[in-house]
Coordinates of N, CA, C and O in Angstrom, one line a residue:
X10 N 84.4 -90.3 63.9 CA 84.6 -91.8 64.1 C 84.9 -92.2 62.5 O 84.0 -92.2 61.7
X11 N 85.9 -93.0 62.7 CA 85.9 -94.1 61.2 C 85.9 -95.5 61.7 O 86.6 -95.9 62.4
X12 N 84.9 -96.2 61.0 CA 85.0 -97.8 61.1 C 85.7 -98.2 60.3 O 85.6 -97.8 58.8
X13 N 86.7 -98.9 60.6 CA 87.5 -99.7 59.3 C 88.8 -98.5 58.6 O 88.5 -98.8 57.3
X14 N 89.4 -97.9 59.4 CA 90.2 -96.8 58.5 C 91.2 -97.4 57.6 O 91.4 -96.8 56.6
X15 N 91.3 -98.4 57.9 CA 92.6 -99.2 57.0 C 94.0 -98.4 56.8 O 94.2 -97.7 57.3
X16 N 94.1 -98.6 55.0 CA 95.3 -97.8 54.5 C 94.6 -96.5 53.7 O 95.3 -95.9 52.9
X17 N 93.3 -96.1 53.8 CA 92.8 -95.0 53.1 C 93.4 -94.0 53.5 O 93.8 -93.7 54.8
X18 N 93.5 -92.8 52.6 CA 93.9 -91.6 53.1 C 93.1 -90.8 54.1 O 93.1 -89.6 54.2
X19 N 91.8 -91.4 53.9 CA 90.4 -90.5 54.7 C 90.9 -90.3 56.1 O 90.9 -88.8 56.7
X20 N 91.6 -90.8 56.7 CA 92.2 -90.7 58.4 C 93.0 -89.2 58.2 O 93.0 -88.4 59.3
X21 N 94.0 -88.9 57.3 CA 94.7 -87.6 57.4 C 94.1 -86.4 57.1 O 94.1 -85.6 57.7
X22 N 92.7 -86.5 56.2 CA 92.0 -85.5 56.4 C 91.0 -85.3 57.5 O 90.2 -84.1 57.6
X23 N 90.7 -86.3 58.3 CA 90.0 -86.1 59.2 C 90.4 -86.0 60.8 O 89.7 -85.6 61.9
X24 N 92.1 -85.9 60.6 CA 92.8 -85.2 62.2 C 92.3 -84.2 62.7 O 91.8 -84.2 63.7
X25 N 91.6 -83.0 62.1 CA 91.2 -82.0 62.9 C 89.9 -82.4 63.6 O 89.8 -81.5 64.3
X26 N 89.5 -83.5 63.3 CA 88.3 -84.0 64.1 C 88.4 -84.4 65.3 O 88.0 -85.6 66.0
X27 N 89.2 -83.4 66.5 CA 89.7 -84.0 67.5 C 88.6 -83.9 68.6 O 87.9 -83.1 68.7
X28 N 88.3 -85.2 69.3 CA 89.0 -86.1 69.4 C 88.4 -87.1 68.0 O 87.3 -87.0 67.7
X29 N 89.5 -87.9 67.8 CA 89.2 -89.0 66.4 C 89.1 -90.1 66.8 O 90.3 -90.6 67.7
X30 N 88.1 -91.1 66.5 CA 87.8 -92.3 67.3 C 88.1 -93.3 66.0 O 87.4 -92.9 64.9
X31 N 89.0 -94.2 66.4 CA 89.1 -95.3 64.8 C 88.4 -96.6 65.8 O 88.9 -97.0 66.8
X32 N 87.8 -97.3 64.9 CA 87.0 -98.2 65.5 C 87.4 -99.6 64.1 O 87.1 -99.3 62.9
X33 N 87.7 -100.8 64.6 CA 87.6 -102.0 63.9 C 87.1 -103.4 64.8 O 87.1 -103.2 66.1
X34 N 87.3 -104.4 63.7 CA 86.7 -105.4 64.7 C 88.2 -106.3 65.1 O 87.6 -107.3 65.7
X35 N 89.0 -105.6 64.8 CA 90.5 -106.3 65.4 C 91.4 -105.3 65.7 O 91.5 -104.4 64.7
X36 N 92.4 -105.4 66.6 CA 92.9 -104.3 66.8 C 94.4 -104.4 65.8 O 94.8 -103.2 65.7
X37 N 94.5 -105.6 65.3 CA 95.8 -105.5 64.1 C 95.2 -104.7 62.9 O 95.7 -104.3 62.2
X38 N 93.7 -104.7 62.5 CA 93.2 -103.8 61.7 C 93.5 -102.3 61.8 O 93.5 -101.5 60.9
X39 N 93.5 -102.0 63.1 CA 93.7 -100.6 63.3 C 95.0 -100.0 62.9 O 95.4 -98.9 62.8
X40 N 96.3 -100.8 63.1 CA 97.6 -100.7 63.2 C 98.1 -99.8 61.9 O 98.8 -98.8 62.1
X41 N 97.8 -100.2 60.8 CA 98.4 -99.4 59.4 C 97.7 -98.2 59.6 O 98.6 -97.4 59.2
X42 N 96.7 -97.8 59.9 CA 96.0 -96.0 60.0 C 97.0 -95.6 61.3 O 97.3 -94.5 61.0
X43 N 97.0 -96.1 62.4 CA 97.4 -95.4 63.5 C 99.1 -95.3 63.5 O 99.5 -94.3 63.8
X44 N 99.7 -96.2 62.9 CA 101.2 -96.1 62.4 C 101.5 -95.1 61.5 O 102.7 -94.6 61.7
X45 N 100.6 -94.3 61.0 CA 100.7 -93.4 59.9 C 101.3 -92.1 60.7 O 101.8 -91.2 60.3
X46 N 100.9 -92.1 62.1 CA 101.3 -90.8 62.8 C 102.4 -90.8 63.6 O 102.8 -92.0 63.9
X47 N 102.9 -90.1 64.4 CA 103.6 -89.7 65.5 C 103.1 -90.4 66.7 O 101.9 -90.6 66.9
X48 N 104.0 -90.5 67.6 CA 103.5 -91.5 68.7 C 102.8 -90.3 69.6 O 101.8 -91.2 70.2
X49 N 103.2 -89.2 69.6 CA 102.6 -88.3 70.3 C 101.1 -88.4 69.8 O 99.8 -88.5 70.6
X50 N 100.5 -88.2 68.5 CA 99.3 -88.4 68.2 C 98.8 -89.6 68.1 O 97.5 -89.6 68.4
X51 N 99.3 -90.7 68.0 CA 98.7 -92.3 68.5 C 98.2 -92.3 69.8 O 97.0 -92.8 69.8
X52 N 98.8 -91.3 70.7 CA 98.1 -91.5 71.9 C 97.2 -90.9 72.0 O 96.0 -91.1 72.9
X53 N 96.7 -89.7 71.4 CA 95.6 -89.1 71.0 C 94.3 -89.5 70.5 O 93.2 -89.3 71.0
X54 N 94.8 -90.4 69.7 CA 93.6 -91.3 68.9 C 92.8 -92.0 69.9 O 93.4 -92.9 70.6
X55 N 91.4 -92.2 69.5 CA 90.7 -93.3 70.3 C 90.4 -94.3 69.9 O 89.7 -94.4 68.6
X56 N 91.1 -95.2 70.2 CA 90.8 -96.6 69.4 C 90.0 -97.7 69.9 O 90.4 -97.8 71.2
X57 N 89.0 -98.1 69.4 CA 88.4 -99.4 69.8 C 87.9 -100.5 68.7 O 87.8 -100.2 67.8
X58 N 88.0 -101.4 69.8 CA 87.7 -102.9 69.1 C 86.3 -103.0 69.3 O 86.0 -103.2 70.6
X59 N 85.6 -103.7 68.3 CA 84.4 -104.0 68.4 C 84.0 -105.3 67.7 O 85.0 -106.0 67.3
X60 N 83.2 -106.1 68.6 CA 82.6 -107.6 67.9 C 81.3 -107.2 67.4 O 80.5 -107.5 68.4
X61 N 81.1 -107.4 66.4 CA 79.8 -107.4 65.8 C 79.0 -108.7 65.5 O 78.1 -108.8 65.2
X62 N 79.7 -109.8 66.2 CA 79.0 -111.0 66.3 C 78.2 -111.1 67.7 O 77.5 -112.2 67.6
X63 N 78.7 -110.1 68.6 CA 78.0 -110.6 69.8 C 76.2 -109.8 69.7 O 76.0 -109.0 68.8
X64 N 75.6 -110.3 70.6 CA 74.0 -110.0 70.7 C 73.9 -108.8 71.6 O 72.8 -107.8 70.7
X65 N 74.8 -108.1 72.1 CA 74.5 -106.9 72.7 C 75.2 -105.6 71.8 O 75.5 -106.2 70.7
X66 N 74.8 -104.8 72.6 CA 75.4 -103.5 71.4 C 76.5 -103.3 71.2 O 77.4 -103.5 72.3
X67 N 77.4 -103.4 70.1 CA 78.6 -103.8 69.9 C 79.4 -102.2 69.5 O 80.6 -102.3 69.9
X68 N 78.5 -101.5 69.8 CA 79.3 -100.0 70.1 C 78.9 -99.5 71.3 O 79.1 -97.9 71.4
X69 N 78.4 -100.1 72.4 CA 78.0 -99.8 73.5 C 79.2 -99.1 74.4 O 79.0 -98.2 75.1
X70 N 80.2 -99.1 74.0 CA 81.4 -98.6 74.9 C 81.8 -97.4 74.2 O 82.5 -96.4 75.0
X71 N 81.2 -96.7 73.3 CA 81.4 -95.4 72.5 C 80.0 -94.6 73.1 O 79.1 -94.9 73.3
X72 N 80.5 -93.3 73.4 CA 79.4 -92.3 73.5 C 78.2 -92.0 73.1 O 78.8 -92.0 71.8
X73 N 77.2 -92.2 73.6 CA 75.9 -91.5 72.7 C 75.9 -90.1 72.3 O 76.6 -89.0 73.4
X74 N 75.4 -89.4 71.4 CA 75.4 -88.4 71.2 C 76.7 -87.4 70.8 O 76.8 -86.1 71.4
X75 N 77.6 -88.2 70.5 CA 79.3 -87.8 70.7 C 79.6 -87.2 69.1 O 80.4 -86.4 69.1
X76 N 79.3 -87.9 68.1 CA 79.9 -87.7 66.8 C 79.3 -86.9 66.1 O 77.9 -87.1 65.6
X77 N 79.7 -86.1 65.2 CA 79.4 -85.2 64.1 C 79.5 -85.8 62.6 O 78.7 -85.8 61.8
X78 N 80.5 -86.8 62.8 CA 80.8 -87.6 61.4 C 81.2 -89.0 61.8 O 81.9 -89.3 62.6
X79 N 80.8 -90.1 61.1 CA 81.3 -91.4 61.1 C 81.2 -91.6 59.7 O 80.6 -91.4 58.6
X80 N 82.6 -92.3 59.6 CA 82.5 -92.8 58.2 C 83.2 -94.3 58.0 O 83.7 -94.6 59.0
X81 N 82.5 -94.8 57.2 CA 82.4 -96.5 57.2 C 83.1 -96.7 55.6 O 81.9 -96.9 54.9
X82 N 83.7 -96.6 55.2 CA 84.2 -96.8 53.9 C 84.7 -98.3 53.5 O 86.0 -98.9 54.3
X83 N 84.3 -98.9 52.5 CA 84.4 -100.5 52.2 C 84.4 -101.0 53.2 O 85.0 -102.1 53.6
X84 N 83.3 -101.1 54.6 CA 83.3 -102.0 55.5 C 81.9 -102.7 55.6 O 81.8 -103.8 55.7
X85 N 80.8 -101.9 54.9 CA 79.6 -102.6 54.8 C 79.4 -103.4 53.7 O 78.3 -104.2 53.6
X86 N 80.4 -103.1 52.6 CA 80.3 -104.1 51.3 C 80.4 -105.5 51.7 O 80.1 -106.3 50.9
X87 N 80.9 -105.8 53.0 CA 81.1 -107.3 53.4 C 80.4 -107.6 54.7 O 80.6 -108.9 55.2
X88 N 79.3 -107.0 54.9 CA 78.2 -107.4 55.9 C 76.8 -107.5 55.2 O 76.2 -106.9 54.4
X89 N 76.3 -108.4 55.8 CA 74.9 -108.4 55.5 C 73.8 -107.8 55.8 O 74.3 -106.9 56.7
X90 N 72.8 -107.9 55.6 CA 71.7 -106.8 55.8 C 71.5 -106.7 57.2 O 71.3 -105.5 57.9
X91 N 71.1 -107.9 58.1 CA 70.6 -107.7 59.4 C 72.0 -107.0 60.3 O 71.7 -106.3 61.1
X92 N 72.9 -107.2 59.9 CA 74.1 -106.5 60.4 C 74.3 -105.1 60.1 O 74.8 -104.2 61.2
X93 N 74.3 -104.7 59.0 CA 74.2 -103.4 58.6 C 72.9 -102.8 59.3 O 73.1 -101.5 59.9
X94 N 72.1 -103.4 59.8 CA 70.6 -102.8 60.0 C 71.4 -102.3 61.7 O 71.1 -101.3 62.4
X95 N 71.8 -103.4 62.2 CA 72.3 -103.1 63.6 C 73.2 -101.9 63.8 O 73.3 -101.2 64.6
X96 N 74.3 -101.9 62.9 CA 75.2 -100.6 62.7 C 74.5 -99.3 62.6 O 74.8 -98.6 63.4
X97 N 73.6 -99.4 61.8 CA 72.9 -98.3 61.5 C 72.4 -97.6 62.6 O 72.2 -96.5 63.1
X98 N 71.6 -98.5 63.4 CA 70.9 -98.3 64.6 C 71.7 -97.8 65.7 O 71.5 -96.8 66.2
X99 N 72.9 -98.7 66.0 CA 73.6 -98.2 66.6 C 74.3 -96.7 66.5 O 74.8 -96.1 67.4
X100 N 74.9 -96.5 65.3 CA 75.7 -95.1 64.9 C 74.5 -94.1 65.0 O 74.9 -93.0 65.6
X101 N 73.5 -94.4 64.7 CA 72.2 -93.4 65.0 C 72.1 -92.8 66.6 O 72.1 -91.6 66.5
X102 N 72.5 -94.0 67.2 CA 72.1 -93.3 68.7 C 73.7 -92.5 68.9 O 73.5 -91.7 69.9
X103 N 74.7 -92.9 68.3 CA 76.1 -92.1 68.5 C 76.1 -90.8 67.8 O 77.0 -90.1 68.6
X104 N 75.6 -90.6 66.8 CA 75.9 -89.5 66.5 C 75.0 -88.2 66.8 O 74.0 -88.5 67.6
X105 N 75.5 -87.2 66.8 CA 74.7 -85.9 67.6 C 73.6 -85.5 66.7 O 73.5 -85.8 65.0
X106 N 72.5 -84.5 66.9 CA 71.4 -84.1 65.9 C 72.5 -83.4 65.0 O 73.1 -82.6 65.1
X107 N 72.1 -83.8 63.6 CA 72.3 -83.2 62.5 C 74.0 -83.9 62.0 O 74.5 -83.3 61.0
X108 N 74.5 -84.6 62.6 CA 75.7 -85.8 62.4 C 75.2 -86.6 61.1 O 74.4 -86.7 61.1
X109 N 76.1 -86.8 60.6 CA 76.1 -87.6 59.2 C 76.9 -88.8 59.2 O 78.3 -88.8 59.9
X110 N 76.6 -90.0 58.8 CA 77.3 -91.2 58.6 C 77.2 -91.0 57.1 O 76.5 -91.1 56.2
X111 N 78.6 -91.3 56.9 CA 79.1 -91.4 55.4 C 79.6 -93.0 55.1 O 80.5 -93.2 55.9
X112 N 79.2 -93.7 54.0 CA 79.3 -95.1 54.1 C 79.2 -95.5 52.5 O 78.8 -94.9 51.7
X113 N 79.9 -96.5 52.3 CA 79.6 -97.2 51.2 C 79.0 -98.7 51.4 O 79.2 -99.3 52.6
X114 N 78.4 -99.2 50.5 CA 78.0 -100.8 50.6 C 77.9 -101.2 48.8 O 78.1 -100.6 47.9
X115 N 77.7 -102.5 48.8 CA 77.9 -103.3 47.6 C 76.3 -103.1 47.3 O 75.5 -104.1 47.7
X116 N 76.0 -102.3 46.6 CA 74.8 -101.8 46.1 C 74.3 -103.1 45.0 O 74.3 -102.8 43.8
X117 N 73.5 -104.0 45.2 CA 73.2 -105.0 44.6 C 71.6 -104.4 43.7 O 71.1 -105.2 43.0
X118 N 71.2 -103.5 43.7 CA 70.5 -102.8 42.8 C 71.2 -102.5 41.3 O 70.7 -102.1 40.3
X119 N 72.3 -102.9 41.4 CA 73.5 -102.6 40.3 C 73.8 -103.9 40.2 O 74.4 -104.6 40.7
X120 N 73.7 -104.3 38.6 CA 74.2 -105.4 38.1 C 75.7 -106.0 38.6 O 76.1 -107.2 39.0
X121 N 76.5 -105.1 38.6 CA 78.1 -105.2 38.9 C 78.1 -105.8 40.4 O 78.8 -106.5 40.7
X122 N 77.2 -105.2 41.3 CA 77.5 -105.5 42.6 C 76.8 -107.0 42.5 O 77.0 -107.9 43.7
X123 N 75.9 -107.2 41.9 CA 75.2 -108.5 42.1 C 75.9 -109.6 41.7 O 76.1 -110.8 42.3
X124 N 77.3 -109.3 40.7 CA 78.3 -110.2 40.4 C 79.0 -110.5 41.4 O 79.8 -111.7 41.6
X125 N 79.6 -109.2 42.0 CA 80.4 -109.5 43.1 C 79.8 -110.6 44.2 O 80.6 -111.3 45.0
X126 N 78.6 -110.5 44.4 CA 77.7 -111.1 45.4 C 77.7 -112.5 44.9 O 77.9 -113.4 45.8
X127 N 77.5 -112.8 43.7 CA 77.4 -114.1 43.3 C 78.7 -114.8 43.3 O 78.8 -116.1 43.4
X128 N 79.9 -114.2 43.1 CA 81.3 -114.7 43.4 C 81.6 -114.8 44.6 O 82.9 -115.1 44.9
X129 N 81.0 -114.7 45.7 CA 81.3 -114.8 46.8 C 82.2 -113.5 47.7 O 83.0 -113.8 48.4
X130 N 82.5 -112.3 46.5 CA 83.4 -111.3 47.1 C 82.7 -110.5 48.0 O 83.4 -109.8 48.9
X131 N 81.4 -109.9 47.7 CA 80.7 -109.1 49.0 C 79.5 -109.6 48.9 O 78.8 -110.5 48.5
X132 N 78.7 -109.2 50.1 CA 77.4 -109.8 50.5 C 76.5 -108.8 49.6 O 76.5 -107.9 48.8
X133 N 75.3 -109.3 49.3 CA 74.1 -109.2 48.6 C 73.2 -108.1 49.6 O 72.6 -108.5 50.4
X134 N 73.3 -107.0 49.1 CA 72.8 -105.8 49.8 C 72.1 -104.9 49.1 O 72.7 -103.9 48.4
X135 N 70.7 -105.1 48.7 CA 70.2 -104.0 47.6 C 70.1 -102.7 48.0 O 69.6 -102.7 49.2
X136 N 70.3 -101.6 47.5 CA 70.2 -100.2 47.8 C 69.1 -99.8 48.4 O 68.9 -99.1 49.3
X137 N 67.9 -100.4 47.6 CA 66.5 -100.0 48.1 C 66.3 -100.4 49.6 O 65.5 -99.8 50.4
X138 N 66.9 -101.3 49.7 CA 66.6 -102.4 51.4 C 67.2 -101.1 52.5 O 66.9 -100.9 53.4
X139 N 68.5 -101.0 52.1 CA 69.6 -100.1 52.6 C 68.8 -98.7 52.8 O 68.6 -98.0 54.3
X140 N 68.2 -98.0 51.9 CA 67.8 -96.8 52.1 C 66.7 -97.1 53.0 O 66.0 -95.9 53.6
X141 N 65.5 -97.8 52.8 CA 64.4 -98.4 53.8 C 64.5 -98.5 55.1 O 63.9 -97.9 55.9
X142 N 65.8 -99.0 55.2 CA 66.0 -99.5 56.7 C 66.5 -98.0 57.1 O 66.4 -97.8 58.4
X143 N 67.5 -97.1 56.7 CA 67.7 -96.2 57.2 C 66.8 -95.2 57.6 O 66.6 -94.4 58.5
X144 N 65.8 -94.9 56.7 CA 64.8 -93.8 56.7 C 64.1 -94.6 57.8 O 63.2 -93.8 58.6
X145 N 63.6 -95.8 58.1 CA 62.8 -96.3 59.1 C 63.5 -96.1 60.5 O 63.0 -96.2 61.6
X146 N 64.7 -95.7 60.6 CA 65.6 -95.6 61.9 C 65.3 -94.2 62.1 O 65.5 -94.1 63.1
X147 N 65.3 -93.5 61.3 CA 65.2 -91.9 61.1 C 66.1 -91.1 60.5 O 66.2 -89.7 60.6
X148 N 66.9 -91.6 59.9 CA 67.9 -91.0 59.3 C 67.2 -90.1 57.7 O 66.2 -90.7 57.2
X149 N 67.8 -89.2 57.5 CA 67.3 -88.5 56.1 C 68.3 -88.9 55.1 O 69.7 -88.8 55.5
X150 N 68.1 -89.2 54.2 CA 69.0 -89.5 52.9 C 69.9 -88.1 52.6 O 68.6 -87.2 51.9
X151 N 70.9 -87.8 52.7 CA 71.4 -86.3 52.3 C 72.1 -86.4 50.9 O 71.7 -85.4 50.2
X152 N 72.8 -87.5 50.5 CA 73.4 -87.6 49.3 C 73.6 -89.2 48.7 O 73.8 -90.0 49.6
X153 N 73.5 -89.5 47.6 CA 73.9 -91.0 47.2 C 74.7 -90.7 46.0 O 74.7 -89.6 44.9
X154 N 75.9 -91.4 45.7 CA 76.5 -91.3 44.3 C 76.8 -92.6 44.0 O 77.4 -93.7 44.6
X155 N 77.0 -93.0 42.6 CA 76.8 -93.9 42.0 C 77.4 -94.1 40.6 O 76.5 -93.6 40.0
X156 N 78.6 -94.1 40.6 CA 78.9 -93.9 39.0 C 79.1 -95.4 38.3 O 80.2 -95.6 37.9
X157 N 78.1 -96.0 38.2 CA 78.1 -97.2 37.6 C 79.1 -98.2 38.0 O 79.9 -99.1 37.2
X158 N 79.2 -98.3 39.2 CA 80.5 -99.2 39.8 C 79.5 -99.8 41.0 O 78.4 -99.5 41.5
X159 N 80.0 -101.2 41.5 CA 79.2 -101.9 42.2 C 79.1 -101.2 43.7 O 77.8 -101.4 44.1
X160 N 79.9 -100.4 44.2 CA 79.5 -99.6 45.7 C 79.1 -98.4 45.6 O 79.2 -97.6 44.5
X161 N 78.3 -98.0 46.2 CA 77.5 -96.8 46.1 C 77.8 -96.2 47.6 O 77.9 -96.7 48.5
X162 N 77.9 -94.8 47.4 CA 78.3 -94.1 48.4 C 77.2 -93.2 48.7 O 76.6 -92.9 48.0
X163 N 76.7 -93.7 50.1 CA 75.5 -92.9 50.5 C 75.9 -92.0 51.9 O 77.0 -92.4 52.6
X164 N 75.0 -90.9 52.2 CA 75.3 -89.9 53.4 C 74.1 -89.8 53.7 O 73.1 -89.5 53.3
X165 N 74.1 -90.2 55.3 CA 72.8 -90.3 55.8 C 73.0 -89.3 57.2 O 74.1 -89.2 57.7
X166 N 71.8 -88.6 57.2 CA 72.0 -87.5 58.4 C 71.1 -87.7 59.4 O 69.9 -87.9 59.2
X167 N 71.3 -87.7 60.8 CA 70.3 -87.7 61.7 C 69.7 -86.2 61.9 O 70.5 -85.0 61.7
X168 N 68.5 -86.3 61.9 CA 67.8 -85.0 61.9 C 68.1 -84.0 62.9 O 68.6 -84.5 64.1
X169 N 68.2 -82.9 62.9 CA 68.8 -81.7 63.6 C 69.8 -80.7 63.1 O 70.2 -81.0 62.1
X170 N 70.5 -80.0 63.9 CA 71.2 -79.0 63.6 C 72.7 -79.3 64.4 O 72.7 -79.7 65.6
X171 N 73.5 -79.7 63.7 CA 74.8 -79.8 64.4 C 75.7 -78.7 64.9 O 75.5 -77.7 64.3
X172 N 75.6 -79.0 66.3 CA 76.3 -77.8 67.4 C 77.4 -78.3 67.7 O 77.9 -79.5 67.9
X173 N 78.4 -77.5 68.3 CA 79.4 -77.8 69.2 C 79.7 -77.2 70.3 O 79.4 -75.8 70.2
X174 N 80.2 -77.4 71.5 CA 80.6 -76.7 72.4 C 81.8 -76.2 72.4 O 82.3 -75.0 73.4
X175 N 82.7 -76.6 71.6 CA 84.0 -76.2 71.5 C 84.4 -74.8 71.0 O 83.7 -74.4 70.1
X176 N 85.3 -74.1 71.7 CA 85.2 -72.5 71.4 C 86.2 -72.7 70.1 O 85.8 -71.7 69.0
X177 N 87.0 -74.0 69.9 CA 88.1 -73.8 68.6 C 88.9 -74.8 68.7 O 88.8 -75.8 69.6
X178 N 89.5 -75.2 67.7 CA 90.1 -76.4 67.4 C 91.8 -75.8 67.9 O 92.0 -74.9 68.0
X179 N 92.4 -76.8 68.6 CA 93.8 -76.6 69.1 C 94.5 -76.0 67.8 O 94.3 -76.3 66.8
X180 N 95.4 -75.4 68.4 CA 96.3 -74.3 67.5 C 97.4 -74.7 67.2 O 98.5 -74.2 67.0
X181 N 97.5 -76.2 66.8 CA 98.8 -76.9 66.5 C 98.8 -77.9 65.8 O 97.6 -78.2 65.4
X182 N 99.8 -78.0 64.8 CA 99.8 -79.3 63.7 C 101.0 -79.9 64.4 O 102.0 -79.8 64.6
X183 N 100.6 -81.4 64.0 CA 101.6 -82.6 64.3 C 102.4 -82.7 63.0 O 101.5 -82.8 62.3
X184 N 103.7 -82.5 63.1 CA 104.2 -82.7 61.8 C 105.3 -83.6 62.1 O 105.9 -84.0 63.1
X185 N 105.7 -84.4 61.0 CA 107.1 -85.2 60.7 C 108.4 -84.5 60.8 O 108.3 -83.6 60.1
X186 N 109.3 -85.0 61.8 CA 110.5 -84.1 62.0 C 111.6 -85.2 61.0 O 111.5 -86.2 61.1
X187 N 112.3 -84.8 60.1 CA 113.0 -85.2 59.2 C 114.3 -84.9 59.6 O 114.6 -84.2 60.2

């Protein structure tokens, strides 16, 4: 599952994760990433529009214990702590045991990130709070990377061992005909 795939190249590398779910808060935000592919592959993508302003589970339409990987790049940078906590809780339920959430956020334990928050470009999200929330939910912190930039890359893992019932990936590749 990719939350806010946008124009990033991540989606091209995650195509083998069939089925691939792409999720965003508006269908128009999904279009740029979906349009990169042939019409045949576009039909195979699982597209979901979510509303994180509602009080009910906004990922409720997605299956529980389904995902081995969830990627949210440059999405949580613009979400306040309570909304991030809701997402982390809901994604935890969607991940298979051993599944990983890989995400970035505006880490305000870093001075550069605080400047972004003070200029209203990103939300104020201290890394220590994000880590505390994640461990309280049940995630294990697998990896953290910050190269003295505002955003921190963090990989959170649901405890357990990732397994699959799939015998193998489809033996075909979708290519562009010229």
